[in-house]
Every structure is written in C-alpha cells, then in structure tokens.
GROMACS .gro file of N, CA and C in nm:
model
  237
    1UNK      N    1 -16.672  -9.642   9.640
    1UNK     CA    2 -16.593  -9.688   9.535
    1UNK      C    3 -16.672  -9.704   9.442
    2UNK      N    4 -16.820  -9.727   9.451
    2UNK     CA    5 -16.899  -9.755   9.340
    2UNK      C    6 -16.881  -9.624   9.257
    3UNK      N    7 -16.881  -9.506   9.288
    3UNK     CA    8 -16.881  -9.381   9.254
    3UNK      C    9 -16.781  -9.371   9.147
    4UNK      N   10 -16.644  -9.420   9.216
    4UNK     CA   11 -16.535  -9.424   9.116
    4UNK      C   12 -16.502  -9.492   9.029
    5UNK      N   13 -16.558  -9.613   9.041
    5UNK     CA   14 -16.615  -9.756   8.948
    5UNK      C   15 -16.654  -9.673   8.770
    6UNK      N   16 -16.792  -9.592   8.860
    6UNK     CA   17 -16.893  -9.552   8.741
    6UNK      C   18 -16.802  -9.430   8.680
    7UNK      N   19 -16.716  -9.367   8.763
    7UNK     CA   20 -16.673  -9.234   8.716
    7UNK      C   21 -16.543  -9.277   8.590
    8UNK      N   22 -16.487  -9.390   8.637
    8UNK     CA   23 -16.397  -9.452   8.550
    8UNK      C   24 -16.384  -9.531   8.409
    9UNK      N   25 -16.534  -9.577   8.443
    9UNK     CA   26 -16.622  -9.610   8.328
    9UNK      C   27 -16.686  -9.508   8.207
   10UNK      N   28 -16.756  -9.409   8.279
   10UNK     CA   29 -16.796  -9.270   8.215
   10UNK      C   30 -16.688  -9.240   8.125
   11UNK      N   31 -16.571  -9.221   8.173
   11UNK     CA   32 -16.442  -9.119   8.112
   11UNK      C   33 -16.429  -9.200   8.016
   12UNK      N   34 -16.397  -9.343   8.057
   12UNK     CA   35 -16.332  -9.467   7.942
   12UNK      C   36 -16.421  -9.425   7.774
   13UNK      N   37 -16.558  -9.446   7.803
   13UNK     CA   38 -16.680  -9.443   7.698
   13UNK      C   39 -16.668  -9.285   7.619
   14UNK      N   40 -16.654  -9.198   7.721
   14UNK     CA   41 -16.654  -9.044   7.680
   14UNK      C   42 -16.533  -8.995   7.612
   15UNK      N   43 -16.424  -9.099   7.617
   15UNK     CA   44 -16.292  -9.010   7.523
   15UNK      C   45 -16.310  -9.042   7.432
   16UNK      N   46 -16.359  -9.166   7.327
   16UNK     CA   47 -16.335  -9.156   7.206
   16UNK      C   48 -16.456  -9.082   7.155
   17UNK      N   49 -16.558  -9.021   7.222
   17UNK     CA   50 -16.669  -8.912   7.168
   17UNK      C   51 -16.618  -8.791   7.120
   18UNK      N   52 -16.519  -8.729   7.243
   18UNK     CA   53 -16.433  -8.640   7.223
   18UNK      C   54 -16.359  -8.625   7.128
   19UNK      N   55 -16.284  -8.740   7.091
   19UNK     CA   56 -16.166  -8.777   7.015
   19UNK      C   57 -16.273  -8.748   6.849
   20UNK      N   58 -16.339  -8.831   6.836
   20UNK     CA   59 -16.429  -8.844   6.718
   20UNK      C   60 -16.476  -8.695   6.679
   21UNK      N   61 -16.476  -8.608   6.746
   21UNK     CA   62 -16.553  -8.485   6.694
   21UNK      C   63 -16.442  -8.388   6.647
   22UNK      N   64 -16.294  -8.430   6.701
   22UNK     CA   65 -16.190  -8.331   6.627
   22UNK      C   66 -16.176  -8.351   6.495
   23UNK      N   67 -16.157  -8.237   6.398
   23UNK     CA   68 -16.139  -8.314   6.289
   23UNK      C   69 -16.059  -8.221   6.227
   24UNK      N   70 -15.960  -8.235   6.095
   24UNK     CA   71 -15.849  -8.178   6.019
   24UNK      C   72 -15.788  -8.261   5.953
   25UNK      N   73 -15.712  -8.181   5.863
   25UNK     CA   74 -15.636  -8.236   5.719
   25UNK      C   75 -15.533  -8.190   5.700
   26UNK      N   76 -15.449  -8.256   5.666
   26UNK     CA   77 -15.281  -8.229   5.627
   26UNK      C   78 -15.262  -8.222   5.501
   27UNK      N   79 -15.250  -8.112   5.448
   27UNK     CA   80 -15.193  -8.102   5.288
   27UNK      C   81 -15.037  -8.137   5.285
   28UNK      N   82 -15.023  -8.252   5.225
   28UNK     CA   83 -14.878  -8.279   5.194
   28UNK      C   84 -14.868  -8.277   5.005
   29UNK      N   85 -14.750  -8.257   4.970
   29UNK     CA   86 -14.700  -8.300   4.812
   29UNK      C   87 -14.567  -8.364   4.819
   30UNK      N   88 -14.517  -8.444   4.763
   30UNK     CA   89 -14.414  -8.467   4.723
   30UNK      C   90 -14.357  -8.476   4.604
   31UNK      N   91 -14.258  -8.392   4.561
   31UNK     CA   92 -14.214  -8.416   4.396
   31UNK      C   93 -14.081  -8.447   4.382
   32UNK      N   94 -14.057  -8.534   4.330
   32UNK     CA   95 -13.953  -8.642   4.279
   32UNK      C   96 -13.883  -8.594   4.169
   33UNK      N   97 -13.773  -8.536   4.190
   33UNK     CA   98 -13.672  -8.534   4.041
   33UNK      C   99 -13.625  -8.638   3.997
   34UNK      N  100 -13.601  -8.703   3.899
   34UNK     CA  101 -13.558  -8.830   3.882
   34UNK      C  102 -13.394  -8.794   3.808
   35UNK      N  103 -13.338  -8.657   3.805
   35UNK     CA  104 -13.219  -8.682   3.752
   35UNK      C  105 -13.139  -8.570   3.843
   36UNK      N  106 -13.066  -8.596   3.879
   36UNK     CA  107 -12.919  -8.479   3.957
   36UNK      C  108 -12.783  -8.540   3.911
   37UNK      N  109 -12.760  -8.384   3.849
   37UNK     CA  110 -12.624  -8.408   3.751
   37UNK      C  111 -12.486  -8.339   3.906
   38UNK      N  112 -12.416  -8.423   3.897
   38UNK     CA  113 -12.300  -8.406   4.000
   38UNK      C  114 -12.160  -8.393   3.926
   39UNK      N  115 -12.124  -8.250   3.915
   39UNK     CA  116 -11.991  -8.240   3.856
   39UNK      C  117 -11.873  -8.156   3.975
   40UNK      N  118 -11.737  -8.208   3.959
   40UNK     CA  119 -11.619  -8.176   4.053
   40UNK      C  120 -11.509  -8.129   3.948
   41UNK      N  121 -11.505  -8.008   3.931
   41UNK     CA  122 -11.421  -7.937   3.867
   41UNK      C  123 -11.259  -7.979   3.854
   42UNK      N  124 -11.238  -7.982   4.000
   42UNK     CA  125 -11.078  -8.029   4.048
   42UNK      C  126 -11.105  -8.115   4.178
   43UNK      N  127 -10.989  -8.153   4.218
   43UNK     CA  128 -11.014  -8.229   4.343
   43UNK      C  129 -11.009  -8.177   4.495
   44UNK      N  130 -10.966  -7.994   4.468
   44UNK     CA  131 -10.995  -7.920   4.581
   44UNK      C  132 -11.129  -7.870   4.636
   45UNK      N  133 -11.202  -7.877   4.521
   45UNK     CA  134 -11.328  -7.845   4.545
   45UNK      C  135 -11.447  -7.919   4.545
   46UNK      N  136 -11.559  -7.881   4.654
   46UNK     CA  137 -11.653  -7.977   4.681
   46UNK      C  138 -11.746  -7.995   4.519
   47UNK      N  139 -11.826  -8.113   4.513
   47UNK     CA  140 -11.913  -8.136   4.435
   47UNK      C  141 -12.012  -8.041   4.405
   48UNK      N  142 -12.044  -7.990   4.272
   48UNK     CA  143 -12.184  -7.955   4.237
   48UNK      C  144 -12.260  -8.030   4.211
   49UNK      N  145 -12.406  -7.997   4.243
   49UNK     CA  146 -12.507  -8.075   4.233
   49UNK      C  147 -12.608  -7.970   4.179
   50UNK      N  148 -12.662  -8.065   4.082
   50UNK     CA  149 -12.781  -8.015   4.029
   50UNK      C  150 -12.909  -8.101   4.013
   51UNK      N  151 -13.017  -8.075   4.091
   51UNK     CA  152 -13.118  -8.150   4.093
   51UNK      C  153 -13.233  -8.119   4.013
   52UNK      N  154 -13.273  -8.161   3.898
   52UNK     CA  155 -13.413  -8.089   3.870
   52UNK      C  156 -13.396  -7.980   3.826
   53UNK      N  157 -13.311  -7.865   3.818
   53UNK     CA  158 -13.301  -7.736   3.773
   53UNK      C  159 -13.413  -7.659   3.854
   54UNK      N  160 -13.448  -7.693   4.018
   54UNK     CA  161 -13.517  -7.639   4.080
   54UNK      C  162 -13.440  -7.598   4.228
   55UNK      N  163 -13.437  -7.489   4.261
   55UNK     CA  164 -13.410  -7.426   4.377
   55UNK      C  165 -13.392  -7.499   4.487
   56UNK      N  166 -13.536  -7.530   4.511
   56UNK     CA  167 -13.599  -7.609   4.642
   56UNK      C  168 -13.526  -7.729   4.641
   57UNK      N  169 -13.516  -7.801   4.539
   57UNK     CA  170 -13.444  -7.928   4.500
   57UNK      C  171 -13.284  -7.942   4.533
   58UNK      N  172 -13.223  -7.872   4.554
   58UNK     CA  173 -13.070  -7.878   4.576
   58UNK      C  174 -13.052  -7.945   4.724
   59UNK      N  175 -12.943  -8.053   4.683
   59UNK     CA  176 -12.931  -8.088   4.857
   59UNK      C  177 -12.807  -8.026   4.916
   60UNK      N  178 -12.785  -8.029   5.018
   60UNK     CA  179 -12.676  -7.909   5.114
   60UNK      C  180 -12.527  -8.013   5.120
   61UNK      N  181 -12.476  -7.971   5.059
   61UNK     CA  182 -12.312  -8.035   5.049
   61UNK      C  183 -12.262  -7.964   5.186
   62UNK      N  184 -12.154  -8.057   5.249
   62UNK     CA  185 -12.086  -8.036   5.356
   62UNK      C  186 -11.978  -8.121   5.372
   63UNK      N  187 -11.855  -8.021   5.436
   63UNK     CA  188 -11.751  -8.136   5.409
   63UNK      C  189 -11.676  -8.097   5.556
   64UNK      N  190 -11.562  -8.203   5.606
   64UNK     CA  191 -11.534  -8.197   5.729
   64UNK      C  192 -11.371  -8.244   5.678
   65UNK      N  193 -11.265  -8.231   5.745
   65UNK     CA  194 -11.133  -8.287   5.736
   65UNK      C  195 -11.139  -8.409   5.837
   66UNK      N  196 -11.090  -8.536   5.800
   66UNK     CA  197 -11.054  -8.645   5.884
   66UNK      C  198 -10.922  -8.645   5.943
   67UNK      N  199 -10.982  -8.650   6.109
   67UNK     CA  200 -10.847  -8.626   6.156
   67UNK      C  201 -10.712  -8.730   6.166
   68UNK      N  202 -10.811  -8.845   6.159
   68UNK     CA  203 -10.696  -8.965   6.135
   68UNK      C  204 -10.657  -8.996   5.978
   69UNK      N  205 -10.660  -8.935   5.894
   69UNK     CA  206 -10.597  -8.921   5.773
   69UNK      C  207 -10.574  -8.805   5.736
   70UNK      N  208 -10.459  -8.766   5.686
   70UNK     CA  209 -10.411  -8.625   5.678
   70UNK      C  210 -10.426  -8.616   5.560
   71UNK      N  211 -10.481  -8.501   5.511
   71UNK     CA  212 -10.529  -8.489   5.372
   71UNK      C  213 -10.677  -8.513   5.329
   72UNK      N  214 -10.720  -8.587   5.397
   72UNK     CA  215 -10.858  -8.645   5.343
   72UNK      C  216 -10.963  -8.588   5.414
   73UNK      N  217 -11.035  -8.570   5.348
   73UNK     CA  218 -11.179  -8.498   5.374
   73UNK      C  219 -11.364  -8.599   5.346
   74UNK      N  220 -11.379  -8.562   5.440
   74UNK     CA  221 -11.523  -8.626   5.437
   74UNK      C  222 -11.631  -8.584   5.392
   75UNK      N  223 -11.737  -8.591   5.276
   75UNK     CA  224 -11.808  -8.517   5.193
   75UNK      C  225 -11.949  -8.534   5.219
   76UNK      N  226 -12.059  -8.499   5.266
   76UNK     CA  227 -12.180  -8.561   5.294
   76UNK      C  228 -12.274  -8.483   5.215
   77UNK      N  229 -12.368  -8.557   5.159
   77UNK     CA  230 -12.456  -8.441   5.076
   77UNK      C  231 -12.558  -8.543   5.137
   78UNK      N  232 -12.668  -8.431   5.204
   78UNK     CA  233 -12.791  -8.455   5.214
   78UNK      C  234 -12.931  -8.372   5.149
   79UNK      N  235 -13.001  -8.462   5.120
   79UNK     CA  236 -13.168  -8.391   5.056
   79UNK      C  237 -13.269  -8.345   5.145
   0.00000   0.00000   0.00000
C-alpha cells in the first residue's frame, strides 16, 4: 500500500516536469478585408461576391430549393 501511494505521488510530481520540457510554437496570421461587393444581375442567378480582390478571401456561395415554398431558394454564404 505504501509503495502504491509513493508511486502515485511520484507520478503526480513528475507529470508537470515532462509537460514543461515540451516546447513549440504556432504561427497564425489573420487578414481581414473591410469591403465585400455583392451583386446579383438577375433574380435567377446566384449573387456574385467579391471580397478584397483576393482569391483566398472569396466566400463559398451555396443554394438549395426549399421544399415547403415552391420556387423559393435558400442562399448560404460561408466565409
């Protein structure tokens, strides 16, 4: 019983030492474009969205028909 207790105490003390020896870094950058232009030439087409004139900043536009309203569509814009 004493050995098990001493082993448990030793493991509790040693755990932070192992975690403290692990190092690393994360390089993250965030670019926010302040302006998005949304245009829709006609009611049958999806909206065209242009954000910051950058290809990586363009949102994904999806559409689906709504079942309970004939002729209605749900347009989702995801950044």
